[in-house]
PDB file of C-alpha atoms in Angstrom:
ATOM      1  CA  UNK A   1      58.822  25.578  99.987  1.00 72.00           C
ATOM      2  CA  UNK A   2      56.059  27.683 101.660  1.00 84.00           C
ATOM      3  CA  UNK A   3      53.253  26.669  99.941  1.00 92.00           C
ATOM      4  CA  UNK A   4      51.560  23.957  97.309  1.00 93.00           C
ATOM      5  CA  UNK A   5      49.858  26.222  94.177  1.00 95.00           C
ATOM      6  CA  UNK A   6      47.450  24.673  92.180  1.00 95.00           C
ATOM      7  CA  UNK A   7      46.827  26.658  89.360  1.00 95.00           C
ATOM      8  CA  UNK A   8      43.212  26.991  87.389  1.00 96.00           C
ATOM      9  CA  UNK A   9      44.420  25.938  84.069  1.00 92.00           C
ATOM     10  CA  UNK A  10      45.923  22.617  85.511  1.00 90.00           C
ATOM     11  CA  UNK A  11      41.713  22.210  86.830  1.00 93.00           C
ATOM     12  CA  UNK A  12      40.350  23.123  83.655  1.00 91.00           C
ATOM     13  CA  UNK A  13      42.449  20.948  81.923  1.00 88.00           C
ATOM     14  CA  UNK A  14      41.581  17.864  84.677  1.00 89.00           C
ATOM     15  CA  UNK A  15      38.754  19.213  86.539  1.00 91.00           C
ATOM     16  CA  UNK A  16      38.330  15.564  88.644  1.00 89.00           C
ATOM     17  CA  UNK A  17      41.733  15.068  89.564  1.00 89.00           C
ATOM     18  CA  UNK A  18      42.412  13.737  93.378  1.00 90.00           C
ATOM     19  CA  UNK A  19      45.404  15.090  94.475  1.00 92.00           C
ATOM     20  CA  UNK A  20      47.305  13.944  98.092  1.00 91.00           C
ATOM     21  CA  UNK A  21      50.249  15.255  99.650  1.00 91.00           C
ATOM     22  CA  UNK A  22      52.274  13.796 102.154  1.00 91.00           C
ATOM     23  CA  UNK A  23      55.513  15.581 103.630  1.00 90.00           C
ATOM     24  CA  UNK A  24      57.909  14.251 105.377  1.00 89.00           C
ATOM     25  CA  UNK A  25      60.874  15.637 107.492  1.00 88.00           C
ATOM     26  CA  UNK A  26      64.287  14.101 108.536  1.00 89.00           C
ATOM     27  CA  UNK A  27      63.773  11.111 106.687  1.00 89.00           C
ATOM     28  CA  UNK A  28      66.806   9.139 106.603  1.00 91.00           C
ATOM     29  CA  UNK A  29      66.564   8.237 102.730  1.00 92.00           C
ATOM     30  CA  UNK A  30      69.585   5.253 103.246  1.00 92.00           C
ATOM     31  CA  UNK A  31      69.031   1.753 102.553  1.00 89.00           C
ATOM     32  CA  UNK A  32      70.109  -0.140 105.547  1.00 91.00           C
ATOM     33  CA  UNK A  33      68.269  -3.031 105.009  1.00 90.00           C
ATOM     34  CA  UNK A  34      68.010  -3.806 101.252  1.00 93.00           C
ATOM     35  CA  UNK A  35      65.851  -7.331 101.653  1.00 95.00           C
ATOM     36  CA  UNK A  36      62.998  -4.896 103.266  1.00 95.00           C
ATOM     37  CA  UNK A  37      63.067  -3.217 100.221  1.00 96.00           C
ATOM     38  CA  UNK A  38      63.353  -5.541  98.163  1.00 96.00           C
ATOM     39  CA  UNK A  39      60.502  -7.591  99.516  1.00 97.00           C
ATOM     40  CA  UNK A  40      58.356  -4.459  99.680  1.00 97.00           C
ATOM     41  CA  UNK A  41      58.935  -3.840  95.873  1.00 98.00           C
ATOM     42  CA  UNK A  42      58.422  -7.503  95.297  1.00 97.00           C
ATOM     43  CA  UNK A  43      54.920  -7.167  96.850  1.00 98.00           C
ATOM     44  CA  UNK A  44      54.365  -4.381  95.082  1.00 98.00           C
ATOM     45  CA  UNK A  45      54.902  -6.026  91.815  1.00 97.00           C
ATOM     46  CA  UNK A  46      52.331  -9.064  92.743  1.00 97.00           C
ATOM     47  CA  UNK A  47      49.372  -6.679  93.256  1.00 96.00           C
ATOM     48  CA  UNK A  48      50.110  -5.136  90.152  1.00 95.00           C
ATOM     49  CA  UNK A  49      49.692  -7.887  88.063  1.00 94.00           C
ATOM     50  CA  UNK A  50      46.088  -6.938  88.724  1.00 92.00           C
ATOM     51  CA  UNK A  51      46.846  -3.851  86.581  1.00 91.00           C
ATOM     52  CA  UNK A  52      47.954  -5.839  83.310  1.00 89.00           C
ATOM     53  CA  UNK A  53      45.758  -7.995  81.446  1.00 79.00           C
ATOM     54  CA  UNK A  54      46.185 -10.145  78.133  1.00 67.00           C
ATOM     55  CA  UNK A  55      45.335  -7.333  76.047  1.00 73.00           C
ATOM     56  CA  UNK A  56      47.553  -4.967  73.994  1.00 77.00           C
ATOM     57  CA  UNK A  57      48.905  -2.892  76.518  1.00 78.00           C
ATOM     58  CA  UNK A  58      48.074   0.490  74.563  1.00 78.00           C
ATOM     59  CA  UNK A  59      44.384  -0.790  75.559  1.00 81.00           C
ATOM     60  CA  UNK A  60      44.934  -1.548  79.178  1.00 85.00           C
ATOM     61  CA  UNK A  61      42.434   0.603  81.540  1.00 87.00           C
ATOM     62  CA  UNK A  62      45.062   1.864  83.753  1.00 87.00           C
ATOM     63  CA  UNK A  63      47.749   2.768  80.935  1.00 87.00           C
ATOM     64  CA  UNK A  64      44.929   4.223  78.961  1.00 87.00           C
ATOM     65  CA  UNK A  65      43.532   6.723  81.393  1.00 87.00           C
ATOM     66  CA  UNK A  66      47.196   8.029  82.086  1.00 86.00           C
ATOM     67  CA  UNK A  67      47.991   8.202  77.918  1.00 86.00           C
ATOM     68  CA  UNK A  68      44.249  10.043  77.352  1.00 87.00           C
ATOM     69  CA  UNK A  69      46.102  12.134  80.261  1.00 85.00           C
ATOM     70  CA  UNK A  70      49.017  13.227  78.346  1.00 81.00           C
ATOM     71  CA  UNK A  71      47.156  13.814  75.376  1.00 82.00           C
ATOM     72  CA  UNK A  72      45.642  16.775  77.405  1.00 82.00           C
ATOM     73  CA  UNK A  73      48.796  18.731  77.450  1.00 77.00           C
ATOM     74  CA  UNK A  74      52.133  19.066  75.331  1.00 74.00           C
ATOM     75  CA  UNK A  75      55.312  16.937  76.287  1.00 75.00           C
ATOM     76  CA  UNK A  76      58.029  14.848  74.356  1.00 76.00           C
ATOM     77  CA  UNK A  77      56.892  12.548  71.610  1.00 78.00           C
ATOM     78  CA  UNK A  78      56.825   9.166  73.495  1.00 77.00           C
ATOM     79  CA  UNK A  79      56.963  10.817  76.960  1.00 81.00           C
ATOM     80  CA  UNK A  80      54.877   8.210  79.031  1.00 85.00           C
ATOM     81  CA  UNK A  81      53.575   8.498  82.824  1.00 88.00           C
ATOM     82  CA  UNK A  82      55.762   7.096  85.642  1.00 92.00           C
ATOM     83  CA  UNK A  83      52.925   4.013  86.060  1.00 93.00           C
ATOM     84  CA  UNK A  84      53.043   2.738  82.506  1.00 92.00           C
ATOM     85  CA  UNK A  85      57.252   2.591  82.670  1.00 93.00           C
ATOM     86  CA  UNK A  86      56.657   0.209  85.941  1.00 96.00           C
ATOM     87  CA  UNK A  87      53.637  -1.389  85.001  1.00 94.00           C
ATOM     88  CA  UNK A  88      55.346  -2.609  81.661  1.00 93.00           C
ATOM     89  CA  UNK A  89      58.239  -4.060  83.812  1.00 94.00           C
ATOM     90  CA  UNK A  90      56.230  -5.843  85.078  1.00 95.00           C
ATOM     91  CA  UNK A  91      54.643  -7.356  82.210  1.00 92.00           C
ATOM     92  CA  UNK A  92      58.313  -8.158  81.010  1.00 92.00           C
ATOM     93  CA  UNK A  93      59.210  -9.656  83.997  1.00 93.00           C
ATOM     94  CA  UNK A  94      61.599  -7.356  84.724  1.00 94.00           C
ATOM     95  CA  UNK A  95      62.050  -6.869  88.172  1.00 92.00           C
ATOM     96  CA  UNK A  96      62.149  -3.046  89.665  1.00 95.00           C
ATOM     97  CA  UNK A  97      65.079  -2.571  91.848  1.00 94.00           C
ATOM     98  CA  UNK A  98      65.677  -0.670  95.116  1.00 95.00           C
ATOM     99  CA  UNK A  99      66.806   2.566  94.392  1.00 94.00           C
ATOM    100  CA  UNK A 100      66.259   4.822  97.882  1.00 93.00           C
ATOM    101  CA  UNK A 101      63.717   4.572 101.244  1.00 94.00           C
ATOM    102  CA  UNK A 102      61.594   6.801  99.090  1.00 94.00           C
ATOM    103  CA  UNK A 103      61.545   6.055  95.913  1.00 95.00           C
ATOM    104  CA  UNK A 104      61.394   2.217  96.475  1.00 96.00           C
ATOM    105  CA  UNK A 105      57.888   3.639  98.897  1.00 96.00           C
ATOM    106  CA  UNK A 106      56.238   5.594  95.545  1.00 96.00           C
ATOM    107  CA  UNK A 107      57.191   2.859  93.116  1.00 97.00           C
ATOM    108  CA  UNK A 108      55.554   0.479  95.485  1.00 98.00           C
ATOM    109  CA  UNK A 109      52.447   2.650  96.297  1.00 97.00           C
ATOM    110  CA  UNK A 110      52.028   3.304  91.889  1.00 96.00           C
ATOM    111  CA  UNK A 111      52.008  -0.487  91.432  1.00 97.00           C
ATOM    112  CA  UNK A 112      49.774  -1.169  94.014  1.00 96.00           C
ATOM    113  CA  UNK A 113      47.314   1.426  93.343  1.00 95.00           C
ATOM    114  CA  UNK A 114      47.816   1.883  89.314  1.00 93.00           C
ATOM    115  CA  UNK A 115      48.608   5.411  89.943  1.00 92.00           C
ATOM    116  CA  UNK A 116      51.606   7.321  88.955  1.00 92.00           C
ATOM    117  CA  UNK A 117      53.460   9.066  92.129  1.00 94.00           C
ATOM    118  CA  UNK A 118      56.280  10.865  93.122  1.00 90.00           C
ATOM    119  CA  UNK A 119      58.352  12.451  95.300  1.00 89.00           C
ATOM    120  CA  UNK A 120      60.569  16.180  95.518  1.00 88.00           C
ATOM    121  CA  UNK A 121      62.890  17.227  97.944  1.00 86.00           C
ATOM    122  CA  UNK A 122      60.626  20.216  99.051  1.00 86.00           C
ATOM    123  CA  UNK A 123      64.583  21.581 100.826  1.00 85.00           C
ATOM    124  CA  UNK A 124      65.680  22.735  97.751  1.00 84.00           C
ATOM    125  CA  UNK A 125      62.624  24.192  96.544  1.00 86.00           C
ATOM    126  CA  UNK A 126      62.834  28.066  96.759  1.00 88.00           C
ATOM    127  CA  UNK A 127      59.236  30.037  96.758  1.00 91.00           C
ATOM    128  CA  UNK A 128      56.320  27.950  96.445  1.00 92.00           C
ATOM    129  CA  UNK A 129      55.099  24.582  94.420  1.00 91.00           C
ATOM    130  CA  UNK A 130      53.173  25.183  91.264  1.00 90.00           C
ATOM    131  CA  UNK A 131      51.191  23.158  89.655  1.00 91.00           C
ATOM    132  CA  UNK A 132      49.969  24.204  86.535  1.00 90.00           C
ATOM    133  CA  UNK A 133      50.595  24.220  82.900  1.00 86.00           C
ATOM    134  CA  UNK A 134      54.183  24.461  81.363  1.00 81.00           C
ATOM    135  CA  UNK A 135      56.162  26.624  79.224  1.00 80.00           C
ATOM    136  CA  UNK A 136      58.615  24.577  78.211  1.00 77.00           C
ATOM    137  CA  UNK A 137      61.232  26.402  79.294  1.00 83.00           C
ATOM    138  CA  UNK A 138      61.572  24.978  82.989  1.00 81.00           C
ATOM    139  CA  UNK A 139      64.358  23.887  84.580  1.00 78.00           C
ATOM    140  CA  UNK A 140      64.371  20.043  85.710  1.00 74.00           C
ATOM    141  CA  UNK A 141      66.457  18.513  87.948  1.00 70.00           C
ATOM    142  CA  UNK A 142      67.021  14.794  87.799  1.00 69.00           C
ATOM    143  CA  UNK A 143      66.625  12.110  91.067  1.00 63.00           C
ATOM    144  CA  UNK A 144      70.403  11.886  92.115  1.00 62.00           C
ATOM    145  CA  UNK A 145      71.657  15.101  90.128  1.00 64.00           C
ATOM    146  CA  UNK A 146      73.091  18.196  92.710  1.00 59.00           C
TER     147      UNK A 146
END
């Protein structure tokens, strides 16, 4: 990756968006020790609680600001932003699980925060980093896939 693009139709569709970076390099991305993990998720998951209220969860501030969001662009009927998949986990009691180093550091950062994160392997990105508004007709790589 050279660079980090951010195009002007991704601004005039959210002109206040914050956006942070952070890059990392040689990152062993093993679990060695899962109960650090674990416990660091588990934190995670006690702050949030801040994030979900008694109300229908359609109507919750944080889910709401991330679904008026969506609404702002095209994608998948029922395609939902990483925080409201982890924030109604939570809810259910269902616990999130370790996954990788990384991952298991954005999932805990989103619940803290109520903000949806994430993470790319910026090795196997050729050219630069756009962000900006899609075609459609992308290609997507999964977590885990080659």
């Amino acid at each position: 990756m050279k660079k980090i693009i951010i195009k002007d139709d991704f601004w005039a569709i959210f002109p206040a968006a914050k956006i942070g970076v952070v890059i990392a390099h040689n990152i062993d991305n093993y679990i060695h020790d899962t109960a650090q993990y674990q416990a660091l998720l588990k934190a995670a998951q006690q702050s949030a609680q801040q994030y979900i209220s008694a109300e229908e969860f359609t109507a919750n501030p944080v889910i709401k600001t991330w679904r008026d969001a969506y609404q702002q662009f095209k994608t998948k009927k029922g395609a939902r932003s990483s925080i409201e998949a982890l924030l109604k986990r939570v809810k259910n009691n269902n616990a999130i699980r370790t996954i990788n180093p990384l991952v298991d550091i954005y999932n805990s950062v989103s619940l803290k925060y109520g903000m949806p994160c994430g993470g790319e392997d910026i090795a196997k990105i050729v050219g630069d980093m756009l962000l900006t508004t899609a075609t459609g007709n992308e290609e997507f790589t999964t977590l885990g896939s080659e």
